Amino acid sequence: MIGGVETGGTKFVLAVGTSPENIHARHVIPTRSPQETLAEAVQWFTGQGGIKALGIASFGPADLNRTSLTWGHITNTPKAGWSGCDIAGYFARHLAVPCGFDTDVNGAALAEYHLGAGKNCASLAYITVGTGIGGGLVLNGQAVHGAAHPEMGHIVPRRAADDTAFQGICPHHGDCLEGLASGPAIIARWGASLSDLPLGHEAHNRVAAYLAQLCHSLYAISAVEMIILGGGVSKAPGLLARVREQAALLNRGYLPGTARHHIAAPGLGEDSGITGAMMLAANQV
Ligand code: ZN
């Protein structure tokens, strides 16, 4: 048996199974302090009768550099108490198993690439649009890590000429993409989530247009074949179709190969992240 943990700001999803495709049991616990949350997770895994390896698909920012002394740690986060938390080390010590560690979105991207909507692609990006906006990129089967991990949500989109009053809510950049199009940005600006705003409301096209800029930029930079839009905001009715439409408008027929480029919903539904965590575990066996 192998185990997986998908960590998030509000919940941890835990799973055990014989492979990423065969999850036998899962459990969800609320995210509290690192001490409480990690101890409860370890207790659950211990009660499952033992695992050979664990995969952790974590919220970021996190240190993914295997040669670093702080590999497997959360770096600077506004989440209270979690800055500097040695997540991978904690599990490795308490469960005495090898641990794979990556970001939640890289995990989701790996899962969608190997088992989900991207099964026939050589490259795939997974973007989550929810409490924040983050993205992971898989090229030829490998999640891309550079000096750190890709962020994607903090790109600076071009503001529409008639949309310059809202300052954006990113504490670092104001009107970066996350500051304009994440769930909290939508609520700060229009007082309701995108799913709760009527379909004729301007918010739908505004948000789609900003997300389309990320899709267009990603394709222009990497020629990625598949972009998956996941997360709570992406589930708003009609949003995916609007993003596709707006991305095509931005391209203006210029970039080559767009017939083989797709913007899609997650093939694994809600399970991309935890399946990715299980894949990180399988890689350790
Ligand atoms: Zn930002």
Coordinates of C-alpha atoms and ligand atoms in Angstrom, one line a residue:
M1 CA 0.0 0.0 0.0
I2 CA 1.1 3.6 -0.7
G3 CA -0.3 6.8 0.8
G4 CA -1.1 10.3 -0.5
V5 CA -1.7 13.7 1.1
E6 CA -3.1 16.7 -0.7
T7 CA -2.6 19.7 1.6
G8 CA -4.8 22.8 1.2
G9 CA -5.6 25.9 3.2
T10 CA -8.9 24.6 4.5
K11 CA -8.5 20.8 4.3
F12 CA -6.0 17.9 4.0
V13 CA -7.2 15.0 1.8
L14 CA -5.5 11.6 2.8
A15 CA -5.7 8.4 0.9
V16 CA -4.2 4.9 0.8
G17 CA -4.3 2.4 -2.0
T18 CA -2.3 -0.1 -4.1
S19 CA -1.7 2.5 -6.9
P20 CA -2.8 5.9 -8.0
E21 CA -5.7 4.3 -9.9
N22 CA -6.7 2.1 -6.9
I23 CA -7.5 4.2 -3.9
H24 CA -8.9 2.0 -1.2
A25 CA -9.7 4.5 1.6
R26 CA -9.7 8.3 1.9
H27 CA -10.2 10.7 4.7
V28 CA -10.5 14.5 4.9
I29 CA -9.4 16.5 7.9
P30 CA -9.6 20.3 8.5
T31 CA -6.4 22.3 8.2
R32 CA -5.5 23.8 11.6
S33 CA -2.0 24.4 13.1
P34 CA 0.8 22.2 11.6
Q35 CA 1.1 20.3 14.9
E36 CA -2.6 19.4 15.1
T37 CA -3.1 18.7 11.4
L38 CA 0.1 16.7 10.8
A39 CA -0.4 14.6 14.0
E40 CA -4.0 13.7 13.0
A41 CA -2.8 12.8 9.4
V42 CA -0.1 10.5 10.8
Q43 CA -2.6 8.9 13.2
W44 CA -4.9 8.1 10.3
F45 CA -2.1 6.6 8.1
T46 CA -0.9 4.5 11.1
G47 CA -4.4 3.1 11.5
Q48 CA -4.5 2.0 7.9
G49 CA -2.1 -0.9 8.5
G50 CA 1.1 0.5 7.1
I51 CA 2.3 2.1 3.8
K52 CA 5.5 1.7 1.9
A53 CA 5.8 5.3 0.7
L54 CA 4.0 8.6 0.9
G55 CA 3.4 11.3 -1.7
I56 CA 2.7 14.9 -0.7
A57 CA 1.0 17.4 -3.0
S58 CA 1.3 20.5 -1.0
F59 CA 0.2 24.1 -1.1
G60 CA 3.0 26.5 -1.7
P61 CA 5.3 28.2 -1.7
A62 CA 7.5 25.2 -0.9
D63 CA 11.1 24.1 -1.3
L64 CA 11.3 21.4 -4.0
N65 CA 15.1 21.4 -4.4
R66 CA 16.2 17.9 -3.4
T67 CA 19.7 19.2 -2.6
S68 CA 18.5 21.9 -0.3
L69 CA 18.6 21.6 3.5
T70 CA 15.0 22.8 3.6
W71 CA 13.6 20.5 0.9
G72 CA 10.0 19.5 1.7
H73 CA 9.5 22.6 3.8
I74 CA 6.8 25.3 3.3
T75 CA 8.6 28.6 2.7
N76 CA 7.0 32.0 3.4
T77 CA 3.2 31.7 3.5
P78 CA 0.5 33.9 5.0
K79 CA -1.1 30.7 6.4
A80 CA -0.6 31.2 10.2
G81 CA 2.0 28.9 11.7
W82 CA 2.9 27.1 8.4
S83 CA 6.0 29.2 7.3
G84 CA 9.1 27.0 7.5
C85 CA 7.0 23.9 8.4
D86 CA 8.9 20.7 7.5
I87 CA 6.0 18.8 6.1
A88 CA 7.9 16.0 4.3
G89 CA 10.4 15.6 7.2
Y90 CA 7.5 15.3 9.7
F91 CA 5.8 12.5 7.7
A92 CA 9.2 10.7 6.9
R93 CA 10.1 10.7 10.6
H94 CA 6.7 9.6 12.0
L95 CA 5.8 7.1 9.3
A96 CA 9.4 5.9 8.5
V97 CA 8.7 5.8 4.8
P98 CA 10.2 7.6 1.8
C99 CA 8.3 10.7 0.8
G100 CA 7.7 12.3 -2.6
F101 CA 7.0 16.0 -2.4
D102 CA 5.7 18.5 -4.9
T103 CA 3.2 21.3 -5.2
D104 CA -0.5 20.5 -5.3
V105 CA -0.8 21.9 -8.8
N106 CA 2.3 20.0 -10.1
G107 CA 0.7 16.9 -8.5
A108 CA -2.6 17.6 -10.2
A109 CA -0.8 18.2 -13.5
L110 CA 1.0 14.9 -13.3
A111 CA -2.2 13.1 -12.5
E112 CA -4.1 14.7 -15.4
Y113 CA -1.1 14.1 -17.7
H114 CA -0.8 10.4 -17.0
L115 CA -4.3 9.4 -16.1
G116 CA -6.7 12.2 -16.9
A117 CA -7.6 14.6 -19.7
G118 CA -4.0 14.7 -21.0
K119 CA -3.3 11.0 -21.5
N120 CA -2.4 11.6 -25.2
C121 CA -0.4 14.8 -24.8
A122 CA 3.3 15.4 -24.4
S123 CA 2.7 18.5 -22.4
L124 CA 0.1 19.8 -20.0
A125 CA -0.5 22.6 -17.6
Y126 CA -2.9 22.5 -14.7
I127 CA -4.3 25.8 -13.4
T128 CA -6.4 26.1 -10.3
V129 CA -8.6 29.1 -9.9
G130 CA -10.0 29.2 -6.3
T131 CA -8.8 30.9 -3.1
G132 CA -5.7 31.8 -5.2
I133 CA -4.5 31.0 -8.7
G134 CA -1.7 28.6 -9.2
G135 CA -0.3 26.4 -12.0
G136 CA 1.8 23.4 -12.6
L137 CA 3.5 22.4 -15.9
V138 CA 4.4 18.9 -17.0
L139 CA 6.7 18.5 -20.1
N140 CA 7.5 15.0 -21.4
G141 CA 6.2 13.4 -18.2
Q142 CA 8.2 15.6 -15.8
A143 CA 6.9 18.4 -13.6
V144 CA 8.8 21.6 -14.3
H145 CA 10.9 22.9 -11.4
G146 CA 13.3 25.7 -12.0
A147 CA 14.9 28.1 -9.4
A148 CA 11.6 27.4 -7.6
H149 CA 8.2 26.1 -8.8
P150 CA 6.1 27.8 -11.3
E151 CA 3.5 30.2 -9.8
M152 CA 1.5 31.4 -12.9
G153 CA -1.2 33.2 -10.8
H154 CA 1.1 36.2 -10.3
I155 CA 1.6 37.1 -13.9
V156 CA 0.5 40.7 -14.7
P157 CA -2.3 40.8 -17.2
R158 CA -3.1 43.7 -19.5
R159 CA -6.0 45.5 -18.0
A160 CA -9.0 46.1 -20.3
A161 CA -9.2 49.8 -21.2
D162 CA -12.6 50.2 -19.5
D163 CA -11.5 48.2 -16.4
T164 CA -8.9 50.1 -14.5
A165 CA -10.7 51.2 -11.4
F166 CA -10.5 48.0 -9.3
Q167 CA -7.0 47.9 -7.7
G168 CA -6.9 44.1 -7.2
I169 CA -6.3 42.3 -3.9
C170 CA -2.9 40.6 -4.2
P171 CA -0.9 41.8 -1.2
H172 CA 2.3 41.7 -3.3
H173 CA 1.2 42.9 -6.8
G174 CA -2.3 44.4 -6.5
D175 CA -3.8 43.6 -9.9
C176 CA -1.8 40.5 -10.9
L177 CA -4.0 37.7 -12.2
E178 CA -4.7 36.3 -8.7
G179 CA -5.5 39.9 -7.5
L180 CA -8.1 40.2 -10.3
A181 CA -9.6 36.8 -11.0
S182 CA -9.3 34.6 -7.9
G183 CA -12.4 33.7 -5.8
P184 CA -11.6 36.3 -3.1
A185 CA -10.9 39.0 -5.8
I186 CA -14.3 38.3 -7.4
I187 CA -16.1 38.6 -4.1
A188 CA -14.2 41.7 -3.1
R189 CA -15.2 43.4 -6.4
W190 CA -18.7 42.2 -7.1
G191 CA -19.9 41.0 -3.6
A192 CA -20.6 37.4 -4.7
S193 CA -18.9 34.3 -6.1
L194 CA -18.9 33.9 -9.9
S195 CA -21.3 31.0 -9.7
D196 CA -23.8 33.2 -7.7
L197 CA -23.7 36.1 -10.2
P198 CA -26.3 36.0 -13.0
L199 CA -24.9 34.7 -16.4
G200 CA -25.4 38.2 -17.9
H201 CA -23.2 39.8 -15.3
E202 CA -20.1 41.5 -16.6
A203 CA -18.0 39.5 -14.1
H204 CA -18.1 36.4 -16.3
N205 CA -16.5 37.9 -19.3
R206 CA -14.1 40.0 -17.3
V207 CA -12.8 37.0 -15.4
A208 CA -12.7 34.8 -18.5
A209 CA -10.7 37.5 -20.4
Y210 CA -8.1 37.7 -17.6
L211 CA -7.8 33.9 -17.3
A212 CA -7.5 33.7 -21.1
Q213 CA -4.4 35.9 -21.0
L214 CA -2.7 33.3 -18.8
C215 CA -3.7 30.5 -21.3
H216 CA -2.5 32.6 -24.2
S217 CA 0.8 33.4 -22.5
L218 CA 1.3 29.8 -21.5
Y219 CA 0.8 28.6 -25.0
A220 CA 2.9 31.4 -26.5
I221 CA 5.8 30.5 -24.1
S222 CA 5.6 26.7 -24.1
A223 CA 3.2 25.6 -26.9
V224 CA 1.6 23.4 -24.2
E225 CA -0.9 21.0 -25.7
M226 CA -3.4 20.9 -22.9
I227 CA -4.4 23.4 -20.3
I228 CA -6.6 22.1 -17.5
L229 CA -8.7 24.7 -15.6
G230 CA -9.5 23.3 -12.1
G231 CA -10.5 24.8 -8.8
G232 CA -13.8 26.2 -7.5
V233 CA -14.1 29.3 -9.7
S234 CA -13.5 27.3 -12.9
K235 CA -16.7 25.4 -12.2
A236 CA -18.8 28.6 -12.7
P237 CA -21.4 27.9 -15.5
G238 CA -20.0 28.7 -18.9
L239 CA -16.6 29.9 -17.8
L240 CA -14.6 27.3 -19.6
A241 CA -16.3 28.1 -22.9
R242 CA -15.8 31.9 -22.4
V243 CA -12.0 31.4 -21.6
R244 CA -11.6 29.3 -24.8
E245 CA -13.4 32.1 -26.8
Q246 CA -11.3 34.9 -25.3
A247 CA -8.0 33.0 -25.8
A248 CA -8.9 32.5 -29.5
L249 CA -9.6 36.3 -29.7
L250 CA -6.2 37.0 -28.2
N251 CA -4.4 34.7 -30.6
R252 CA -5.9 36.4 -33.7
G253 CA -5.0 33.3 -35.7
Y254 CA -1.3 33.9 -35.3
L255 CA 0.3 31.2 -33.2
P256 CA 1.0 27.9 -35.0
G257 CA -0.4 24.5 -33.9
T258 CA -3.4 25.8 -32.0
A259 CA -5.5 23.0 -33.5
R260 CA -3.6 20.7 -31.3
H261 CA -4.0 22.9 -28.2
H262 CA -6.9 22.4 -25.9
I263 CA -8.3 24.2 -22.8
A264 CA -10.3 21.6 -20.8
A265 CA -11.9 20.7 -17.4
P266 CA -10.1 18.2 -15.2
G267 CA -10.6 14.6 -16.5
L268 CA -10.2 13.4 -12.9
G269 CA -12.8 15.8 -11.5
E270 CA -12.1 16.6 -7.9
D271 CA -9.4 13.8 -7.7
S272 CA -6.5 15.3 -9.7
G273 CA -4.7 16.5 -6.6
I274 CA -4.9 13.3 -4.5
T275 CA -4.2 11.1 -7.5
G276 CA -1.1 13.2 -8.1
A277 CA -0.1 12.7 -4.5
M278 CA -0.4 9.0 -4.9
M279 CA 1.7 9.2 -8.1
L280 CA 4.4 11.0 -6.1
A281 CA 4.3 8.1 -3.6
A282 CA 4.4 5.4 -6.4
N283 CA 7.6 7.1 -7.7
Q284 CA 9.3 6.4 -4.4
V285 CA 8.7 2.6 -4.5
Ligands
ZN1 ZN 0.3 38.6 -7.1

